[in-house]
């Protein structure tokens, strides 16, 4: 905290030098007094009495509330800065002069906003209870907004973390900043905004905040916070502003109209929005078919309720078609972690084939069933035993679990210049999602390497290596037309050609190589 030339160090009532907070407070009192005698008197009264109690519960380990007060003060002050295009200064004394000093024509208005903000928290009898009534941690609940985290008391989090960083990461995140600003505006204007309207608008802010990661950065905060202000105070969404994602804003506008036209389905839309894999973006289901929306939404929620393993759902989708999405030179599939599915279900200009994912998922969600466990199992089993099933790459991905062991859910068809999965059996399973500098394997070789019959007889190194046949001093490679054996100098010694029709295997190439190796390695 800085020191001004006009203020000397004096002794407080206990005969000790002023603490940094007391020093700032004394200087701030002078700043206020120069602007308004009335506001000065109000500050003197409230800062040591009215506003102290609300911070006491959130005090630090040394039983002081100085830092907690200053972090909330800093939050409110910086919100004013973003709103009025005031340059944010690290020094608290200088920033107070810029925002609240007599040379600022909006000084009195800004002080009143600060006082109103602090008063609004003082007027809440139980701040923790307020957040519990406003947010839900994970489950969709009526008149609440899901935050997908156990940390929902944004007031407490702001008091302890606002302005602090860990490396380059803000401890009080951008999303939390948008949400707390939304709440702060509501509390100040509570007499003008009904409780129902507030929750409705806060839901929109949540949806935009969670689905505008590409747009969220320090240099865009003014536009983002202006969007929050417009939504909370006026329920106005401006498409062409320099704020949240334009795609998501259009979706929110569409939802407003859709809710007006389909009031009986409003609660179903809320439940769908609140799902942890969607977090406000329901594009994967869409609003274009209200006649089947309720069934599709309910089936999505039931299918992704945590009871069915994600890999089972992925297999079921693959029985219908190729639901993957293209990211530059690699393809993304749903895997064992939430993040891969969340990415698939959120449209992005960085990925292609979203509409194909949507189409295939819609087919999976079409049946009238409540027993999705049985439905998924039957779908996969029927695909595997059918004589009509084509032995393309999807067949192998469904049948052989080791071919889906990569942590990222990302695959690279490395002999596929058009990115259409040409040479479909020449593929890498990637352990990291973005670069081949991370571990990766040919999944057909990986399946062989994980076979209990061969584990002691073969070695599969990482980074796309061939499979080593230990005692033979040979290597095995899976290519589009079959299996190739190489000697130590990389000369082809044998080739097991796979009969194909239209580029698809007629026989199971894993079974063929397994039979061969059982004899060859004995």
Coordinates of C-alpha atoms in Angstrom, one line a residue:
X1 CA 0.0 0.0 0.0
X2 CA 1.4 3.4 -1.0
X3 CA 2.1 6.5 1.1
X4 CA 1.1 10.1 0.1
X5 CA 3.3 13.1 0.7
X6 CA 0.4 14.9 2.5
X7 CA -0.1 12.4 5.3
X8 CA 2.5 12.0 8.0
X9 CA 2.8 8.9 10.2
X10 CA 0.9 9.6 13.4
X11 CA 0.1 7.6 16.6
X12 CA -3.3 6.0 16.9
X13 CA -5.3 5.7 20.1
X14 CA -3.3 2.8 21.3
X15 CA 0.0 4.6 21.0
X16 CA 1.1 2.6 18.0
X17 CA 1.9 3.7 14.4
X18 CA -1.0 3.5 12.0
X19 CA -1.5 0.2 10.2
X20 CA -1.5 0.3 6.4
X21 CA -5.3 0.1 6.4
X22 CA -5.7 2.9 9.0
X23 CA -3.2 4.9 7.0
X24 CA -5.3 4.4 3.8
X25 CA -8.5 5.1 5.7
X26 CA -7.2 8.4 7.0
X27 CA -6.1 9.5 3.5
X28 CA -9.4 8.3 2.0
X29 CA -11.4 10.3 4.5
X30 CA -9.6 13.4 3.4
X31 CA -10.3 12.5 -0.3
X32 CA -14.0 12.1 0.5
X33 CA -14.2 15.3 2.6
X34 CA -12.8 17.3 -0.4
X35 CA -15.8 16.1 -2.5
X36 CA -18.7 16.0 0.0
X37 CA -19.0 16.9 3.6
X38 CA -22.2 14.8 3.8
X39 CA -20.6 11.7 2.3
X40 CA -17.5 12.2 4.6
X41 CA -19.8 12.1 7.7
X42 CA -21.5 9.0 6.4
X43 CA -18.2 7.3 5.8
X44 CA -16.9 8.1 9.3
X45 CA -20.0 6.6 10.8
X46 CA -20.2 3.5 8.7
X47 CA -16.6 2.4 8.2
X48 CA -16.0 1.7 11.9
X49 CA -19.5 0.5 12.8
X50 CA -21.9 -0.5 10.1
X51 CA -19.5 -2.1 7.7
X52 CA -17.3 -3.8 10.2
X53 CA -19.7 -6.6 11.3
X54 CA -20.2 -8.1 7.8
X55 CA -16.5 -8.7 7.5
X56 CA -15.9 -10.2 10.9
X57 CA -17.0 -13.7 9.9
X58 CA -14.5 -13.6 7.1
X59 CA -11.5 -12.2 9.1
X60 CA -8.0 -13.4 8.7
X61 CA -6.1 -15.7 11.1
X62 CA -4.8 -12.7 13.0
X63 CA -8.4 -11.6 13.7
X64 CA -8.0 -8.6 11.4
X65 CA -10.4 -7.6 8.6
X66 CA -8.2 -4.9 7.0
X67 CA -7.2 -7.0 4.0
X68 CA -10.7 -8.4 3.5
X69 CA -12.2 -4.9 3.5
X70 CA -9.6 -3.6 1.0
X71 CA -10.2 -6.5 -1.4
X72 CA -13.9 -5.9 -1.6
X73 CA -13.2 -2.1 -1.8
X74 CA -10.8 -2.8 -4.6
X75 CA -13.3 -5.0 -6.4
X76 CA -16.0 -2.3 -6.4
X77 CA -13.5 0.4 -7.3
X78 CA -12.2 -1.6 -10.3
X79 CA -15.7 -2.2 -11.5
X80 CA -16.2 1.5 -11.6
X81 CA -12.9 1.9 -13.5
X82 CA -14.0 -0.6 -16.2
X83 CA -17.4 1.1 -16.4
X84 CA -15.9 4.6 -16.8
X85 CA -12.6 3.8 -18.7
X86 CA -10.4 4.8 -15.8
X87 CA -6.9 3.4 -15.9
X88 CA -6.4 1.0 -13.1
X89 CA -3.4 1.8 -10.9
X90 CA -1.9 -0.7 -8.4
X91 CA -1.3 2.0 -5.7
X92 CA -4.5 2.2 -3.6
X93 CA -3.9 5.9 -2.7
X94 CA -3.5 7.0 -6.3
X95 CA -6.4 4.9 -7.5
X96 CA -8.7 6.4 -4.8
X97 CA -7.7 9.9 -6.0
X98 CA -8.4 9.0 -9.7
X99 CA -11.9 7.4 -9.0
X100 CA -13.1 9.3 -5.9
X101 CA -11.0 12.5 -5.9
X102 CA -12.4 16.0 -6.4
X103 CA -10.9 16.3 -9.9
X104 CA -13.1 13.5 -11.1
X105 CA -16.5 14.9 -12.2
X106 CA -18.1 11.6 -11.3
X107 CA -16.5 11.5 -7.8
X108 CA -19.7 12.0 -5.8
X109 CA -21.6 9.5 -7.9
X110 CA -18.7 7.0 -7.6
X111 CA -18.6 7.4 -3.8
X112 CA -22.3 6.8 -3.6
X113 CA -21.9 3.6 -5.7
X114 CA -19.2 2.4 -3.3
X115 CA -21.3 3.2 -0.2
X116 CA -24.4 1.5 -1.8
X117 CA -22.3 -1.6 -2.5
X118 CA -21.1 -1.9 1.0
X119 CA -24.5 -1.1 2.4
X120 CA -26.1 -3.8 0.3
X121 CA -23.9 -6.5 1.9
X122 CA -24.5 -5.0 5.4
X123 CA -28.3 -5.3 4.8
X124 CA -28.0 -9.1 4.1
X125 CA -28.6 -10.8 7.5
X126 CA -26.8 -14.0 6.4
X127 CA -24.4 -13.6 3.4
X128 CA -23.5 -17.3 3.2
X129 CA -27.2 -18.1 3.3
X130 CA -27.9 -15.6 0.5
X131 CA -25.4 -17.4 -1.8
X132 CA -26.9 -20.8 -0.9
X133 CA -30.3 -19.5 -1.9
X134 CA -28.9 -18.1 -5.1
X135 CA -26.6 -20.8 -6.4
X136 CA -26.5 -24.6 -6.4
X137 CA -23.2 -26.4 -6.4
X138 CA -24.1 -29.2 -8.9
X139 CA -27.8 -30.1 -9.0
X140 CA -30.4 -28.2 -11.0
X141 CA -32.8 -26.7 -8.6
X142 CA -35.8 -24.3 -9.1
X143 CA -34.9 -20.6 -8.8
X144 CA -31.2 -21.4 -8.4
X145 CA -28.2 -21.1 -10.8
X146 CA -25.7 -24.0 -10.8
X147 CA -22.0 -23.1 -10.5
X148 CA -20.5 -26.6 -10.8
X149 CA -18.3 -26.1 -7.7
X150 CA -18.6 -26.3 -4.0
X151 CA -17.2 -22.8 -3.7
X152 CA -20.3 -20.6 -4.1
X153 CA -19.9 -17.8 -1.5
X154 CA -18.5 -15.2 -3.9
X155 CA -18.4 -12.5 -1.2
X156 CA -16.0 -14.6 0.9
X157 CA -13.9 -15.6 -2.1
X158 CA -13.6 -12.0 -3.1
X159 CA -12.6 -10.8 0.4
X160 CA -9.9 -13.5 0.5
X161 CA -8.6 -13.7 -3.0
X162 CA -9.5 -10.7 -5.2
X163 CA -6.4 -9.3 -6.8
X164 CA -4.3 -12.2 -5.9
X165 CA -2.6 -14.5 -8.4
X166 CA -0.9 -17.8 -8.6
X167 CA 1.6 -17.5 -11.5
X168 CA -0.5 -16.0 -14.2
X169 CA -3.8 -17.4 -12.8
X170 CA -6.2 -15.2 -11.0
X171 CA -7.3 -16.7 -7.7
X172 CA -10.6 -14.9 -8.1
X173 CA -11.5 -15.9 -11.6
X174 CA -13.0 -13.9 -14.5
X175 CA -16.2 -16.0 -14.2
X176 CA -16.4 -15.2 -10.5
X177 CA -15.8 -11.5 -11.3
X178 CA -18.7 -11.4 -13.8
X179 CA -21.1 -13.2 -11.4
X180 CA -20.2 -11.1 -8.4
X181 CA -20.6 -7.9 -10.4
X182 CA -24.0 -9.2 -11.5
X183 CA -25.0 -9.8 -7.9
X184 CA -23.6 -6.4 -6.8
X185 CA -25.6 -4.6 -9.4
X186 CA -28.8 -6.5 -8.4
X187 CA -28.3 -5.7 -4.7
X188 CA -27.8 -2.0 -5.3
X189 CA -30.9 -2.0 -7.6
X190 CA -32.9 -4.5 -5.7
X191 CA -36.0 -2.3 -5.5
X192 CA -36.2 -2.2 -9.3
X193 CA -35.5 -5.9 -10.1
X194 CA -37.7 -8.7 -8.9
X195 CA -36.2 -11.8 -7.4
X196 CA -37.4 -13.9 -10.3
X197 CA -36.1 -11.5 -12.9
X198 CA -32.7 -11.5 -11.1
X199 CA -32.3 -15.3 -11.2
X200 CA -33.4 -15.3 -14.8
X201 CA -30.8 -12.7 -15.7
X202 CA -28.1 -14.2 -13.5
X203 CA -28.6 -17.5 -15.4
X204 CA -27.9 -15.7 -18.7
X205 CA -24.7 -14.2 -17.2
X206 CA -23.7 -17.6 -16.0
X207 CA -24.3 -19.1 -19.5
X208 CA -22.3 -16.4 -21.2
X209 CA -19.4 -16.4 -18.7
X210 CA -19.0 -20.2 -19.0
X211 CA -19.2 -20.2 -22.8
X212 CA -17.0 -17.2 -23.7
X213 CA -13.6 -18.5 -22.7
X214 CA -12.0 -17.5 -26.0
X215 CA -13.3 -13.9 -25.5
X216 CA -12.3 -13.6 -21.9
X217 CA -9.1 -11.7 -21.3
X218 CA -7.9 -8.7 -19.4
X219 CA -8.0 -6.3 -22.4
X220 CA -11.7 -7.1 -23.0
X221 CA -13.0 -6.8 -19.4
X222 CA -14.7 -3.4 -20.0
X223 CA -16.9 -4.8 -22.8
X224 CA -17.6 -8.0 -20.9
X225 CA -18.6 -6.2 -17.7
X226 CA -20.8 -3.8 -19.8
X227 CA -22.6 -6.9 -21.1
X228 CA -23.2 -8.0 -17.5
X229 CA -24.5 -4.5 -16.6
X230 CA -26.9 -4.5 -19.6
X231 CA -28.3 -7.9 -18.8
X232 CA -28.8 -7.4 -15.0
X233 CA -30.3 -3.9 -15.2
X234 CA -32.2 -4.1 -18.4
X235 CA -32.2 -7.7 -19.5
X236 CA -30.7 -6.4 -22.7
X237 CA -28.3 -8.6 -24.8
X238 CA -26.3 -6.7 -27.5
X239 CA -25.0 -8.9 -30.2
X240 CA -22.4 -6.6 -31.6
X241 CA -20.8 -5.5 -28.4
X242 CA -17.2 -6.2 -27.6
X243 CA -18.1 -8.6 -24.8
X244 CA -19.2 -12.2 -24.5
X245 CA -19.3 -14.7 -27.4
X246 CA -21.6 -13.6 -30.1
X247 CA -22.7 -17.2 -30.8
X248 CA -23.7 -17.7 -27.1
X249 CA -25.4 -14.3 -27.0
X250 CA -27.5 -15.3 -30.0
X251 CA -28.4 -18.5 -28.3
X252 CA -29.5 -16.6 -25.2
X253 CA -31.7 -14.3 -27.3
X254 CA -33.2 -17.4 -29.0
X255 CA -33.8 -18.9 -25.5
X256 CA -35.7 -15.8 -24.4
X257 CA -38.0 -16.0 -27.4
X258 CA -38.3 -19.8 -27.1
X259 CA -39.2 -19.6 -23.4
X260 CA -42.0 -17.1 -24.3
X261 CA -43.3 -19.5 -26.9
X262 CA -43.0 -22.7 -24.9
X263 CA -43.6 -21.6 -21.3
X264 CA -44.6 -25.2 -20.3
X265 CA -41.0 -26.4 -21.2
X266 CA -39.2 -23.6 -19.3
X267 CA -38.1 -25.9 -16.4
X268 CA -36.9 -28.6 -18.8
X269 CA -34.7 -26.0 -20.6
X270 CA -33.3 -24.9 -17.2
X271 CA -32.5 -28.5 -16.2
X272 CA -30.7 -29.1 -19.6
X273 CA -28.7 -25.8 -19.3
X274 CA -27.6 -26.8 -15.8
X275 CA -26.1 -30.1 -16.9
X276 CA -22.4 -30.3 -16.1
X277 CA -21.5 -31.2 -19.7
X278 CA -23.4 -28.2 -21.1
X279 CA -23.0 -25.4 -18.6
X280 CA -25.5 -23.2 -20.3
X281 CA -24.8 -24.1 -23.9
X282 CA -27.6 -26.3 -25.3
X283 CA -26.6 -26.2 -29.0
X284 CA -26.0 -29.9 -29.1
X285 CA -29.8 -30.4 -28.5
X286 CA -31.0 -27.2 -30.0
X287 CA -34.3 -25.3 -29.9
X288 CA -35.4 -25.9 -33.5
X289 CA -37.7 -28.9 -32.7
X290 CA -39.9 -28.0 -29.7
X291 CA -42.1 -31.0 -30.4
X292 CA -39.3 -33.4 -29.4
X293 CA -37.3 -31.1 -27.1
X294 CA -38.7 -32.5 -23.9
X295 CA -37.9 -36.1 -24.8
X296 CA -34.4 -35.2 -26.2
X297 CA -33.6 -33.1 -23.1
X298 CA -34.8 -35.7 -20.6
X299 CA -33.0 -38.5 -22.4
X300 CA -29.8 -36.5 -22.5
X301 CA -30.0 -35.9 -18.7
X302 CA -30.8 -39.6 -18.1
X303 CA -28.0 -40.9 -20.4
X304 CA -25.3 -38.6 -18.9
X305 CA -26.3 -39.1 -15.3
X306 CA -23.1 -40.7 -14.3
X307 CA -24.4 -44.3 -14.1
X308 CA -23.3 -45.3 -17.6
X309 CA -19.5 -45.3 -18.3
X310 CA -18.6 -42.7 -20.9
X311 CA -16.8 -45.3 -23.0
X312 CA -20.1 -47.2 -23.3
X313 CA -21.8 -44.1 -24.5
X314 CA -19.0 -43.4 -27.0
X315 CA -19.3 -47.0 -28.3
X316 CA -23.1 -46.5 -28.7
X317 CA -22.5 -43.3 -30.7
X318 CA -20.0 -45.1 -32.9
X319 CA -22.5 -47.8 -33.8
X320 CA -24.6 -45.0 -35.4
X321 CA -21.8 -43.1 -37.1
X322 CA -18.6 -41.1 -36.8
X323 CA -19.4 -38.5 -34.1
X324 CA -15.8 -37.1 -33.8
X325 CA -14.9 -33.5 -34.4
X326 CA -11.9 -32.2 -36.4
X327 CA -9.5 -29.9 -34.6
X328 CA -6.9 -28.8 -37.1
X329 CA -5.2 -32.1 -37.9
X330 CA -6.6 -34.3 -35.2
X331 CA -10.0 -35.8 -34.2
X332 CA -11.7 -35.5 -30.8
X333 CA -13.8 -38.2 -29.3
X334 CA -15.6 -38.4 -26.0
X335 CA -13.4 -40.1 -23.5
X336 CA -13.4 -40.9 -19.8
X337 CA -13.2 -37.3 -18.6
X338 CA -16.0 -34.7 -18.6
X339 CA -13.8 -32.1 -20.5
X340 CA -13.8 -34.1 -23.7
X341 CA -17.6 -34.3 -23.8
X342 CA -18.0 -30.7 -22.7
X343 CA -15.8 -29.7 -25.7
X344 CA -17.7 -31.9 -28.1
X345 CA -21.1 -30.5 -27.0
X346 CA -19.9 -26.8 -27.3
X347 CA -19.8 -25.4 -30.8
X348 CA -16.5 -23.6 -31.7
X349 CA -15.1 -22.1 -34.8
X350 CA -11.9 -24.0 -34.0
X351 CA -13.6 -27.4 -34.6
X352 CA -15.5 -28.9 -37.6
X353 CA -18.3 -31.5 -37.7
X354 CA -20.3 -30.2 -34.8
X355 CA -23.5 -30.7 -36.7
X356 CA -22.6 -34.4 -37.4
X357 CA -22.0 -34.9 -33.7
X358 CA -25.4 -33.3 -33.0
X359 CA -27.2 -35.5 -35.6
X360 CA -25.7 -38.8 -34.3
X361 CA -26.5 -37.9 -30.7
X362 CA -30.1 -37.0 -31.7
X363 CA -30.5 -40.5 -33.1
X364 CA -29.1 -42.0 -29.9
X365 CA -31.6 -40.0 -27.8
X366 CA -34.6 -40.8 -30.0
X367 CA -36.0 -44.0 -28.3
X368 CA -38.8 -44.0 -25.7
X369 CA -36.8 -45.6 -22.9
X370 CA -35.9 -45.0 -19.2
X371 CA -33.5 -47.9 -19.0
X372 CA -30.5 -46.5 -20.8
X373 CA -28.1 -49.0 -19.3
X374 CA -29.9 -51.8 -21.1
X375 CA -30.5 -49.7 -24.2
X376 CA -26.8 -48.9 -24.6
X377 CA -25.7 -52.5 -23.9
X378 CA -28.2 -53.9 -26.5
X379 CA -27.1 -51.4 -29.1
X380 CA -23.5 -52.3 -28.8
X381 CA -24.0 -56.0 -28.7
X382 CA -26.3 -55.9 -31.7
X383 CA -23.7 -54.0 -33.7
X384 CA -20.9 -56.5 -32.7
X385 CA -22.8 -59.7 -33.7
X386 CA -24.4 -58.4 -36.8
X387 CA -23.2 -60.0 -40.0
X388 CA -23.8 -56.7 -41.8
X389 CA -21.4 -54.7 -39.6
X390 CA -18.6 -53.3 -41.7
X391 CA -15.1 -53.8 -40.2
X392 CA -14.0 -50.2 -40.6
X393 CA -12.1 -48.3 -37.9
X394 CA -15.4 -47.8 -35.9
X395 CA -15.8 -51.6 -35.6
X396 CA -12.3 -51.9 -34.0
X397 CA -12.8 -48.9 -31.7
X398 CA -16.0 -50.5 -30.4
X399 CA -14.8 -54.1 -30.1
X400 CA -11.3 -53.6 -28.6
X401 CA -11.2 -51.5 -25.4
X402 CA -7.4 -51.0 -25.4
X403 CA -7.8 -49.0 -28.6
X404 CA -9.5 -46.3 -26.6
X405 CA -7.0 -46.1 -23.7
X406 CA -5.4 -42.7 -24.7
X407 CA -6.2 -40.2 -22.0
X408 CA -7.1 -37.3 -24.3
X409 CA -9.7 -38.9 -26.5
X410 CA -7.8 -37.4 -29.5
X411 CA -6.6 -39.4 -32.6
X412 CA -4.5 -38.5 -35.6
X413 CA -5.0 -40.2 -38.9
X414 CA -1.4 -39.6 -40.0
X415 CA -1.8 -40.6 -43.7
X416 CA -4.9 -38.5 -44.3
X417 CA -4.1 -35.2 -46.1
X418 CA -7.8 -34.4 -46.7
X419 CA -8.7 -35.1 -43.0
X420 CA -11.4 -37.6 -43.9
X421 CA -9.9 -40.6 -42.2
X422 CA -8.5 -42.0 -45.4
X423 CA -6.1 -44.9 -44.9
X424 CA -8.3 -45.5 -41.9
X425 CA -6.1 -48.1 -40.2
X426 CA -3.1 -45.8 -40.0
X427 CA -3.9 -43.8 -36.9
X428 CA -2.3 -42.6 -33.7
X429 CA -4.0 -42.7 -30.3
X430 CA -2.7 -39.6 -28.5
X431 CA -2.2 -39.3 -24.8
X432 CA -2.0 -35.5 -24.9
X433 CA -4.6 -33.6 -26.8
X434 CA -2.7 -31.1 -28.8
X435 CA 0.7 -32.3 -30.0
X436 CA 2.5 -35.5 -31.1
X437 CA 5.4 -34.5 -28.9
X438 CA 3.3 -36.2 -26.2
X439 CA 3.0 -40.0 -26.0
X440 CA 1.1 -41.7 -28.8
X441 CA 0.7 -45.1 -30.3
X442 CA -0.9 -46.9 -33.2
X443 CA -4.0 -48.3 -31.4
X444 CA -3.9 -51.6 -33.3
X445 CA -0.4 -52.2 -32.1
X446 CA -1.4 -51.1 -28.6
X447 CA -4.1 -53.7 -28.6
X448 CA -1.6 -56.4 -29.4
X449 CA 0.9 -55.2 -26.8
X450 CA -1.8 -55.3 -24.1
X451 CA -2.8 -58.9 -24.9
X452 CA -1.8 -61.1 -22.0
X453 CA -0.5 -63.8 -24.4
X454 CA 2.1 -61.4 -25.8
X455 CA 3.0 -59.0 -23.0
X456 CA 6.3 -60.8 -22.2
X457 CA 7.1 -61.4 -25.9
X458 CA 6.7 -57.9 -27.4
X459 CA 7.6 -54.3 -26.6
X460 CA 5.7 -51.2 -27.7
X461 CA 7.6 -48.0 -27.2
X462 CA 6.0 -44.6 -27.4
X463 CA 5.8 -41.8 -30.0
X464 CA 4.3 -43.9 -32.8
X465 CA 6.9 -46.7 -32.7
X466 CA 6.5 -50.1 -34.3
X467 CA 5.9 -53.2 -32.1
X468 CA 9.1 -55.0 -31.3
X469 CA 9.0 -58.8 -31.4
X470 CA 11.6 -59.3 -28.7
X471 CA 13.3 -62.7 -29.5
X472 CA 12.8 -62.3 -33.2
X473 CA 14.6 -59.0 -33.5
X474 CA 11.8 -57.9 -35.8
X475 CA 9.2 -55.2 -35.8
X476 CA 5.5 -55.2 -36.6
X477 CA 3.6 -52.4 -38.2
X478 CA -0.1 -51.9 -39.0
X479 CA -0.7 -50.4 -42.4
X480 CA -3.9 -49.8 -44.3
X481 CA -3.6 -52.9 -46.4
X482 CA -2.4 -55.3 -43.7
X483 CA 0.4 -56.2 -41.3
X484 CA 4.1 -55.7 -42.1
X485 CA 7.1 -57.4 -40.5
X486 CA 10.6 -55.7 -40.7
X487 CA 14.1 -56.9 -39.9
X488 CA 16.6 -54.9 -37.8
X489 CA 17.5 -52.8 -40.9
X490 CA 13.8 -52.0 -41.6
X491 CA 13.5 -54.3 -44.6
X492 CA 10.1 -55.9 -45.1
X493 CA 10.4 -59.6 -44.3
X494 CA 6.7 -60.6 -44.3
X495 CA 3.4 -59.1 -45.2
X496 CA 0.0 -60.3 -44.0
X497 CA -2.4 -58.7 -46.4
X498 CA -6.0 -58.1 -45.3
X499 CA -8.7 -58.7 -47.9
X500 CA -10.9 -55.6 -48.2
X501 CA -14.0 -54.3 -49.9
X502 CA -14.3 -50.6 -50.6
X503 CA -11.3 -50.0 -48.3
X504 CA -12.9 -51.9 -45.4
X505 CA -11.5 -55.1 -43.9
X506 CA -13.4 -58.3 -44.7
X507 CA -11.7 -60.2 -41.8
X508 CA -10.9 -58.9 -38.4
X509 CA -7.2 -57.9 -38.6
X510 CA -6.7 -58.2 -34.8
X511 CA -7.8 -61.8 -34.9
X512 CA -5.6 -62.5 -37.9
X513 CA -2.4 -61.1 -36.3
X514 CA -3.3 -62.7 -33.0
X515 CA -3.4 -66.1 -34.7
X516 CA -0.2 -65.4 -36.5
X517 CA 1.7 -64.3 -33.5
X518 CA 0.5 -67.2 -31.4
X519 CA 2.3 -69.5 -33.8
X520 CA 5.2 -67.2 -34.8
X521 CA 6.3 -66.3 -31.3
X522 CA 6.2 -69.9 -29.8

